[in-house]
Short mmCIF file of C-alpha atoms and ligand atoms in Angstrom, two decimals:
data_model
loop_
_atom_site.label_atom_id
_atom_site.label_comp_id
_atom_site.label_asym_id
_atom_site.label_seq_id
_atom_site.Cartn_x
_atom_site.Cartn_y
_atom_site.Cartn_z
CA UNK A 1 9.41 -1.93 -30.89
CA UNK A 2 6.34 -3.35 -32.19
CA UNK A 3 3.07 -1.75 -31.15
CA UNK A 4 2.16 -5.80 -30.04
CA UNK A 5 5.06 -5.35 -27.25
CA UNK A 6 3.21 -1.74 -25.74
CA UNK A 7 2.26 -2.79 -22.03
CA UNK A 8 -1.40 -1.14 -20.91
CA UNK A 9 -3.12 -1.72 -17.93
CA UNK A 10 -6.21 -3.94 -18.74
CA UNK A 11 -8.53 -3.78 -15.34
CA UNK A 12 -8.08 -3.41 -11.82
CA UNK A 13 -8.98 -5.76 -8.51
CA UNK A 14 -10.03 -4.49 -5.24
CA UNK A 15 -10.80 -7.05 -2.16
CA UNK A 16 -11.57 -4.31 0.84
CA UNK A 17 -12.20 -6.03 4.21
CA UNK A 18 -16.21 -5.46 5.76
CA UNK A 19 -14.78 -4.75 9.17
CA UNK A 20 -13.87 -0.83 9.68
CA UNK A 21 -12.18 0.91 12.52
CA UNK A 22 -13.33 4.26 13.18
CA UNK A 23 -10.66 6.62 14.94
CA UNK A 24 -13.48 6.92 18.25
CA UNK A 25 -13.08 3.40 18.56
CA UNK A 26 -9.53 3.26 18.13
CA UNK A 27 -8.24 6.24 20.49
CA UNK A 28 -11.11 4.43 23.28
CA UNK A 29 -9.50 1.04 23.39
CA UNK A 30 -5.95 2.95 23.04
CA UNK A 31 -6.58 4.75 26.07
CA UNK A 32 -7.83 1.87 27.84
CA UNK A 33 -4.86 0.41 27.27
CA UNK A 34 -2.63 2.84 28.73
CA UNK A 35 -4.68 3.64 31.79
CA UNK A 36 -4.70 -0.09 32.80
CA UNK A 37 -0.65 -0.07 31.29
CA UNK A 38 0.13 2.96 33.85
CA UNK A 39 -1.68 1.06 36.37
CA UNK A 40 0.57 -1.82 36.30
CA UNK A 41 3.32 0.47 35.89
CA UNK A 42 3.41 3.04 38.77
CA UNK A 43 7.29 3.58 38.79
CA UNK A 44 7.61 3.68 34.96
CA UNK A 45 7.07 6.64 32.76
CA UNK A 46 3.59 7.13 32.03
CA UNK A 47 1.99 6.03 29.12
CA UNK A 48 0.15 9.29 27.42
CA UNK A 49 -3.37 8.72 26.00
CA UNK A 50 -4.36 9.56 22.21
CA UNK A 51 -6.70 11.52 20.17
CA UNK A 52 -8.99 11.19 16.96
CA UNK A 53 -8.11 15.30 16.70
CA UNK A 54 -4.72 15.59 16.94
CA UNK A 55 -5.19 12.09 13.75
CA UNK A 56 -7.48 13.52 12.11
CA UNK A 57 -5.58 16.76 11.69
CA UNK A 58 -1.88 14.63 11.15
CA UNK A 59 -3.01 12.62 8.69
CA UNK A 60 -6.16 12.95 7.35
CA UNK A 61 -7.16 9.00 8.72
CA UNK A 62 -10.55 9.18 9.89
CA UNK A 63 -10.91 4.64 9.70
CA UNK A 64 -9.62 2.03 8.51
CA UNK A 65 -10.66 -1.54 7.35
CA UNK A 66 -8.88 -5.00 8.80
CA UNK A 67 -9.08 -8.42 8.54
CA UNK A 68 -10.87 -9.03 11.85
CA UNK A 69 -11.29 -5.79 14.21
CA UNK A 70 -12.07 -7.65 17.43
CA UNK A 71 -8.54 -8.45 19.03
CA UNK A 72 -7.22 -5.28 17.10
CA UNK A 73 -9.61 -2.73 19.40
CA UNK A 74 -9.92 -5.41 22.72
CA UNK A 75 -7.42 -3.28 24.82
CA UNK A 76 -6.41 -7.00 26.50
CA UNK A 77 -5.17 -7.95 23.60
CA UNK A 78 -4.10 -4.94 21.33
CA UNK A 79 -2.67 -6.92 18.08
CA UNK A 80 -4.80 -9.07 15.41
CA UNK A 81 -6.00 -12.52 16.05
CA UNK A 82 -6.25 -14.60 12.86
CA UNK A 83 -7.00 -18.38 13.24
CA UNK A 84 -4.16 -20.81 11.81
CA UNK A 85 -4.91 -22.32 9.06
CA UNK A 86 -3.06 -25.48 8.38
CA UNK A 87 -1.02 -25.91 4.94
CA UNK A 88 -3.54 -27.92 3.24
CA UNK A 89 -5.67 -24.48 3.35
CA UNK A 90 -5.45 -21.33 1.41
CA UNK A 91 -3.30 -18.57 3.82
CA UNK A 92 -5.23 -15.47 4.21
CA UNK A 93 -2.68 -13.34 2.03
CA UNK A 94 -2.62 -15.42 -0.71
CA UNK A 95 -7.23 -15.70 -0.01
CA UNK A 96 -7.45 -11.57 -0.24
CA UNK A 97 -4.79 -11.34 -3.33
CA UNK A 98 -7.31 -13.80 -5.19
CA UNK A 99 -10.46 -11.96 -4.72
CA UNK A 100 -8.35 -9.20 -5.86
CA UNK A 101 -7.26 -11.09 -8.56
CA UNK A 102 -10.74 -12.17 -9.35
CA UNK A 103 -11.96 -8.60 -10.15
CA UNK A 104 -9.70 -7.52 -11.78
CA UNK A 105 -9.58 -10.28 -14.27
CA UNK A 106 -14.04 -9.48 -14.06
CA UNK A 107 -13.39 -5.87 -15.23
CA UNK A 108 -11.22 -6.91 -17.73
CA UNK A 109 -13.38 -9.80 -19.15
CA UNK A 110 -9.98 -11.72 -19.28
CA UNK A 111 -9.94 -15.69 -18.95
CA UNK A 112 -7.35 -17.05 -16.86
CA UNK A 113 -5.85 -19.18 -18.89
CA UNK A 114 -4.71 -15.92 -21.04
CA UNK A 115 -2.65 -14.59 -18.21
CA UNK A 116 0.97 -16.15 -18.20
CA UNK A 117 2.68 -14.67 -14.98
CA UNK A 118 1.09 -12.79 -11.44
CA UNK A 119 3.77 -10.77 -9.38
CA UNK A 120 3.13 -10.82 -5.46
CA UNK A 121 3.87 -7.04 -4.63
CA UNK A 122 3.48 -6.82 -0.87
CA UNK A 123 5.48 -5.04 2.02
CA UNK A 124 5.06 -8.32 3.69
CA UNK A 125 5.15 -11.69 3.20
CA UNK A 126 2.30 -14.49 5.15
CA UNK A 127 5.79 -16.67 4.80
CA UNK A 128 9.00 -17.28 3.22
CA UNK A 129 8.10 -19.65 0.77
CA UNK A 130 6.17 -21.34 -1.14
CA UNK A 131 6.17 -17.68 -2.56
CA UNK A 132 2.46 -16.01 -2.15
CA UNK A 133 2.33 -15.43 -5.69
CA UNK A 134 2.48 -19.16 -6.25
CA UNK A 135 -0.15 -20.39 -4.01
CA UNK A 136 -2.30 -16.91 -5.95
CA UNK A 137 -1.53 -18.75 -9.54
CA UNK A 138 -2.64 -22.23 -7.71
CA UNK A 139 -5.71 -20.44 -6.66
CA UNK A 140 -6.51 -18.85 -9.66
CA UNK A 141 -6.89 -22.48 -11.62
CA UNK A 142 -3.59 -21.10 -13.75
CA UNK A 143 -1.56 -24.42 -15.21
CA UNK A 144 1.00 -22.46 -16.97
CA UNK A 145 3.81 -19.39 -16.37
CA UNK A 146 4.83 -18.29 -13.79
CA UNK A 147 4.77 -16.70 -10.22
CA UNK A 148 7.14 -14.87 -7.49
CA UNK A 149 7.04 -12.23 -4.39
CA UNK A 150 8.55 -9.20 -4.76
CA UNK A 151 9.00 -6.11 -1.75
CA UNK A 152 9.39 -2.97 -2.15
CA UNK A 153 7.21 -1.81 1.30
CA UNK A 154 5.05 1.07 -0.05
CA UNK A 155 5.77 1.28 -3.76
CA UNK A 156 5.89 -2.74 -4.70
CA UNK A 157 2.60 -2.05 -6.05
CA UNK A 158 4.79 -0.14 -9.06
CA UNK A 159 7.55 -2.03 -8.89
CA UNK A 160 5.78 -4.75 -9.63
CA UNK A 161 3.65 -2.36 -12.55
CA UNK A 162 7.17 -2.00 -14.24
CA UNK A 163 8.74 -5.34 -13.49
CA UNK A 164 5.60 -6.50 -15.74
CA UNK A 165 5.63 -3.73 -18.24
CA UNK A 166 9.11 -5.00 -18.91
CA UNK A 167 8.25 -8.58 -19.18
CA UNK A 168 5.56 -7.16 -21.89
CA UNK A 169 8.27 -4.82 -23.24
CA UNK A 170 10.56 -8.46 -23.66
CA UNK A 171 7.65 -10.16 -24.80
CA UNK A 172 8.25 -12.80 -21.87
CA UNK A 173 4.52 -12.41 -21.11
CA UNK A 174 1.85 -11.18 -22.34
CA UNK A 175 -0.84 -10.42 -19.50
CA UNK A 176 0.37 -9.95 -15.92
CA UNK A 177 -1.42 -9.69 -12.91
CA UNK A 178 0.50 -7.55 -10.25
CA UNK A 179 -1.27 -8.86 -6.42
CA UNK A 180 -0.95 -6.18 -3.35
CA UNK A 181 -2.32 -7.37 -0.21
CA UNK A 182 -1.74 -6.08 2.09
CA UNK A 183 -2.67 -7.37 5.62
CA UNK A 184 -1.01 -4.27 7.32
CA UNK A 185 -3.06 -4.67 10.97
CA UNK A 186 -0.13 -7.51 11.35
CA UNK A 187 3.54 -5.31 11.19
CA UNK A 188 1.58 -2.42 12.67
CA UNK A 189 2.39 -1.73 16.65
CA UNK A 190 -0.83 -1.03 18.09
CA UNK A 191 -0.03 -0.14 21.67
CA UNK A 192 2.44 2.65 19.79
CA UNK A 193 0.88 6.29 20.13
CA UNK A 194 3.44 7.59 17.86
CA UNK A 195 1.59 4.95 14.86
CA UNK A 196 -1.48 2.94 15.48
CA UNK A 197 -3.65 4.65 13.96
CA UNK A 198 -1.78 4.54 10.49
CA UNK A 199 -2.58 1.70 8.78
CA UNK A 200 -5.64 -0.85 7.24
CA UNK A 201 -6.24 -3.89 5.46
CA UNK A 202 -6.21 -4.57 1.30
CA UNK A 203 -6.15 -5.85 -1.55
CA UNK A 204 -5.44 -4.77 -4.89
CA UNK A 205 -4.94 -6.58 -8.56
CA UNK A 206 -3.44 -4.69 -11.69
CA UNK A 207 -3.71 -6.60 -14.95
CA UNK A 208 -0.74 -5.34 -16.75
CA UNK A 209 -1.08 -6.35 -20.71
CA UNK A 210 0.56 -6.10 -24.40
CA UNK A 211 -2.00 -4.02 -26.20
CA UNK A 212 -2.87 -5.71 -29.21
CA UNK A 213 -5.13 -8.16 -26.62
CA UNK A 214 -6.76 -5.68 -23.89
CA UNK A 215 -10.34 -4.82 -23.80
CA UNK A 216 -11.54 -1.67 -24.81
CA UNK A 217 -11.36 0.91 -22.30
CA UNK A 218 -7.56 0.32 -21.60
CA UNK A 219 -5.36 2.68 -20.47
CA UNK A 220 -1.97 3.29 -21.90
CA UNK A 221 1.21 2.60 -20.19
CA UNK A 222 3.00 5.91 -21.26
CA UNK A 223 6.39 5.80 -19.04
CA UNK A 224 7.43 4.21 -16.12
CA UNK A 225 10.02 5.22 -13.36
CA UNK A 226 11.32 3.86 -10.43
CA UNK A 227 14.03 4.89 -7.56
CA UNK A 228 15.94 4.15 -4.11
CA UNK A 229 17.25 5.85 -1.56
CA UNK A 230 18.57 4.22 1.44
CA UNK A 231 16.91 5.40 4.59
CA UNK A 232 16.39 4.42 8.48
CA UNK A 233 13.09 6.41 9.11
CA UNK A 234 10.75 3.55 8.32
CA UNK A 235 11.99 0.66 9.31
CA UNK A 236 10.92 -3.32 10.34
CA UNK A 237 13.74 -5.80 11.73
CA UNK A 238 11.24 -8.34 11.65
CA UNK A 239 13.46 -11.18 10.06
CA UNK A 240 14.37 -14.47 9.90
CA UNK A 241 18.31 -13.87 11.41
CA UNK A 242 16.26 -12.45 14.91
CA UNK A 243 16.51 -15.66 17.06
CA UNK A 244 20.62 -16.24 15.59
CA UNK A 245 20.88 -12.05 16.92
CA UNK A 246 19.55 -14.02 19.98
CA UNK A 247 16.75 -11.18 19.84
CA UNK A 248 13.72 -13.99 19.74
CA UNK A 249 10.31 -13.38 18.45
CA UNK A 250 8.36 -10.07 18.53
CA UNK A 251 8.09 -8.88 22.47
CA UNK A 252 4.72 -7.80 22.95
CA UNK A 253 5.44 -6.41 27.00
CA UNK A 254 5.76 -2.51 25.93
CA UNK A 255 4.37 -0.38 23.53
CA UNK A 256 8.12 -0.51 21.65
CA UNK A 257 9.25 -3.13 19.63
CA UNK A 258 11.53 -2.66 16.48
CA UNK A 259 10.17 -5.72 14.94
CA UNK A 260 7.33 -4.01 14.04
CA UNK A 261 6.74 -0.52 11.51
CA UNK A 262 8.21 2.15 13.28
CA UNK A 263 9.02 5.59 11.81
CA UNK A 264 10.64 8.81 12.34
CA UNK A 265 7.35 10.32 10.79
CA UNK A 266 8.12 13.89 11.12
CA UNK A 267 11.68 13.05 9.06
CA UNK A 268 9.76 11.27 6.68
CA UNK A 269 7.48 13.83 5.24
CA UNK A 270 10.00 16.24 4.98
CA UNK A 271 12.15 14.40 3.16
CA UNK A 272 10.07 12.11 0.78
CA UNK A 273 7.99 15.08 -0.32
CA UNK A 274 10.70 17.25 -2.34
CA UNK A 275 12.38 13.94 -3.78
CA UNK A 276 8.68 12.94 -5.09
CA UNK A 277 8.19 16.35 -6.74
CA UNK A 278 11.20 15.90 -8.47
CA UNK A 279 11.10 13.01 -9.51
CA UNK A 280 7.56 13.51 -11.17
CA UNK A 281 8.64 16.86 -13.12
CA UNK A 282 11.84 14.86 -14.43
CA UNK A 283 10.52 11.98 -15.58
CA UNK A 284 6.85 14.34 -16.64
CA UNK A 285 9.50 16.17 -18.73
CA UNK A 286 11.57 13.03 -20.08
CA UNK A 287 7.67 11.91 -21.48
CA UNK A 288 7.45 15.49 -22.98
CA UNK A 289 4.74 16.11 -20.70
CA UNK A 290 3.82 19.42 -18.90
CA UNK A 291 2.90 17.93 -15.38
CA UNK A 292 0.53 20.63 -14.85
CA UNK A 293 -1.75 19.50 -18.07
CA UNK A 294 -2.19 16.22 -15.85
CA UNK A 295 -5.77 15.14 -15.93
CA UNK A 296 -4.74 13.10 -11.99
CA UNK A 297 -2.84 12.46 -9.96
CA UNK A 298 -3.66 8.54 -8.20
CA UNK A 299 -0.70 9.51 -5.33
CA UNK A 300 0.42 6.76 -2.69
CA UNK A 301 -2.23 7.25 0.45
CA UNK A 302 -0.37 7.92 3.51
CA UNK A 303 -0.58 11.30 4.48
CA UNK A 304 -3.16 14.41 3.17
CA UNK A 305 -0.67 17.15 3.85
CA UNK A 306 1.91 14.72 1.79
CA UNK A 307 -0.40 14.47 -0.81
CA UNK A 308 -1.60 18.21 -0.97
CA UNK A 309 1.90 19.30 -0.89
CA UNK A 310 3.34 16.98 -3.72
CA UNK A 311 0.43 17.74 -5.77
CA UNK A 312 0.47 21.22 -6.24
CA UNK A 313 4.53 21.39 -6.60
CA UNK A 314 3.56 18.71 -10.01
CA UNK A 315 0.28 21.33 -10.97
CA UNK A 316 1.41 24.05 -10.01
CA UNK A 317 -1.35 25.27 -8.00
CA UNK A 318 -3.72 23.68 -4.79
CA UNK A 319 -5.45 20.57 -5.92
CA UNK A 320 -9.52 19.26 -5.18
CA UNK A 321 -9.81 16.27 -4.89
CA UNK A 322 -11.22 15.99 -8.38
CA UNK A 323 -6.90 16.34 -9.42
CA UNK A 324 -5.91 14.13 -6.35
CA UNK A 325 -8.51 12.09 -4.62
CA UNK A 326 -8.22 11.44 -1.56
CA UNK A 327 -9.28 7.16 -0.02
CA UNK A 328 -6.90 7.12 3.34
CA UNK A 329 -9.63 9.19 5.30
CA UNK A 330 -11.40 5.51 4.73
CA UNK A 331 -8.74 2.91 4.02
CA UNK A 332 -5.49 5.00 6.17
CA UNK A 333 -2.53 3.75 4.73
CA UNK A 334 -2.56 0.26 2.74
CA UNK A 335 1.52 0.26 1.64
CA UNK A 336 1.65 -0.45 -1.58
CA UNK A 337 -1.81 -0.82 -2.10
CA UNK A 338 -3.19 2.66 -1.74
CA UNK A 339 -2.05 4.27 -4.95
CA UNK A 340 -4.02 1.77 -6.85
CA UNK A 341 -7.40 2.03 -4.57
CA UNK A 342 -7.22 5.55 -5.39
CA UNK A 343 -6.66 4.25 -9.31
CA UNK A 344 -9.56 1.34 -9.11
CA UNK A 345 -12.15 4.12 -7.62
CA UNK A 346 -11.52 7.28 -8.92
CA UNK A 347 -10.70 6.20 -12.99
CA UNK A 348 -13.67 5.24 -14.39
CA UNK A 349 -15.24 9.20 -15.66
CA UNK A 350 -11.50 10.30 -17.17
CA UNK A 351 -12.47 10.72 -21.18
CA UNK A 352 -9.76 9.05 -23.76
CA UNK A 353 -6.93 10.82 -24.07
CA UNK A 354 -7.08 12.02 -20.60
CA UNK A 355 -3.41 11.65 -18.75
CA UNK A 356 -2.54 11.08 -15.28
CA UNK A 357 -0.50 9.83 -12.45
CA UNK A 358 0.20 6.77 -10.33
CA UNK A 359 2.41 7.09 -7.70
CA UNK A 360 4.29 5.96 -4.39
CA UNK A 361 6.35 6.33 -1.84
CA UNK A 362 7.69 5.27 1.35
CA UNK A 363 10.21 2.59 3.11
CA UNK A 364 13.50 1.82 1.29
CA UNK A 365 12.94 5.14 0.68
CA UNK A 366 11.18 4.10 -2.37
CA UNK A 367 9.63 5.69 -4.93
CA UNK A 368 7.85 4.88 -8.10
CA UNK A 369 5.87 6.66 -11.19
CA UNK A 370 3.49 5.11 -13.83
CA UNK A 371 2.29 6.90 -16.21
CA UNK A 372 -1.19 6.28 -18.31
CA UNK A 373 -3.78 7.75 -21.27
CA UNK A 374 -7.26 6.75 -21.07
CA UNK A 375 -7.89 4.81 -24.22
N1 COA B 1 -2.08 11.15 19.34
C1 COA B 1 -2.01 13.14 20.33
N2 COA B 1 -0.59 13.37 20.42
C2 COA B 1 0.23 12.49 19.43
C3 COA B 1 -0.08 11.79 18.86
C4 COA B 1 -1.25 11.10 18.87
N3 COA B 1 -1.65 9.59 18.52
N4 COA B 1 0.94 10.68 18.77
C5 COA B 1 1.34 11.59 18.31
N5 COA B 1 1.14 12.92 19.27
C6 COA B 1 1.90 14.02 19.71
C7 COA B 1 3.54 14.02 20.02
O1 COA B 1 3.52 13.97 20.53
C8 COA B 1 3.95 15.54 19.48
O2 COA B 1 3.58 16.29 20.75
P1 COA B 1 4.27 17.27 21.50
O3 COA B 1 4.73 18.37 20.23
O4 COA B 1 4.57 18.05 22.27
O5 COA B 1 5.46 17.14 21.60
C9 COA B 1 2.92 16.38 18.59
O6 COA B 1 1.62 15.35 18.94
C10 COA B 1 3.89 15.83 16.94
O7 COA B 1 3.93 14.70 16.75
P2 COA B 1 4.52 14.49 15.64
O8 COA B 1 4.94 12.53 15.18
O9 COA B 1 6.36 15.47 14.94
O10 COA B 1 3.25 14.23 14.17
P3 COA B 1 3.52 14.68 13.21
O11 COA B 1 2.66 15.47 12.72
O12 COA B 1 4.66 14.68 12.08
O13 COA B 1 2.70 13.28 12.36
C11 COA B 1 2.28 11.51 11.21
C12 COA B 1 2.64 12.20 12.81
C13 COA B 1 2.76 10.18 11.71
C14 COA B 1 1.06 11.76 10.93
C15 COA B 1 3.29 12.38 9.89
O14 COA B 1 4.28 12.36 10.45
C16 COA B 1 3.40 11.41 9.02
O15 COA B 1 2.18 10.77 8.17
N6 COA B 1 4.13 11.53 8.13
C17 COA B 1 5.05 10.98 6.36
C18 COA B 1 4.50 9.28 7.41
C19 COA B 1 4.82 8.11 5.83
O16 COA B 1 4.81 8.61 4.80
N7 COA B 1 5.03 6.96 5.90
C20 COA B 1 5.27 6.14 5.32
C21 COA B 1 4.81 5.09 6.18
S1 COA B 1 4.53 4.18 4.45
#
């Protein structure tokens, strides 16, 4: 391998939707829905109120951004309403992805003419085809190269970064945009007390390039590692065979549906924390890195308690905000974008030679490590 084939992160980009739903607003609308539902179903098991205290204590989430909050917090609707667009208009998912890509390109000072590929890596795609990535490639004004979609749920971004890094190592591309538009409001069941507070919308982008073309201040990618292990504890059964199975579209009449996000949160917590901590420690050893000496961990943003435990096992002590920054308090869980938001917002202060880890984990189960060093 020659130096020209070394992959680096040249820059990242972020698009944050302006609408914010606080826990107070979310719980007020959920509880109004519960009261209406119970009044309309006198013989049924009554639904129970949600609580701000529970949400903050159990998850650390205080607010979330969404594309448009109006219908979500309307107790009569409780799901997003994003206006349908014609096939001749840019799709919503491509639009927010393009915004994040442009931000990354601007941070890198990169001309789109130099970019070889776009990978759209996210938990949900707005449609089956044409690929979101090909639409984003087109909207960015790329007249050459290739683009495709990939979905590894919450780990989509790190799986995308390894894929891009491998293209660069192999000489198949020199500049790759990995984009993560996460419109999680579309798959979240806002009527489910166990999970209605979990997710938020966002888009991130990571520009992965060959070192010899990267701008000053880039991040060397020291190593990447991916892992999957089948689990039904986080699942969404929405798919193109629903009609063939006689299951039809998503049933919105009650609080439960298997065609939106469902999880056994406590099992996920217990099973994923040791899996991820072990993966990080093993991978660091394989790279000759002392995990306790890592300057910063940019962890997946699902639950503050999970991150506290993982960071503690990796660093050997309770991590502070400087060592393991939190963004889930204001963004909630943004699926694959969470660790990238943390990196984007909390990496500028690191010095040349500082080493850190971008790490994702979630449905599949899936987990991904990207060890980086500031140049
Ligand atoms: N408001 C008030 N109480 C609630 C509630 C709500 N919105 N939702 C659940 N509760 C109650 C439950 O009914 C239960 O009550 P009980 O003890 O009387 O039975 C209690 O709170 C504990 O519920 P549980 O679901 O066990 O909570 P938890 O402590 O496991 O926290 C999560 C729930 C989802 C925050 C947490 O499990 C989690 O974040 N897990 C990791 C999930 C994850 O990383 N997923 C990846 C997705 S990409």
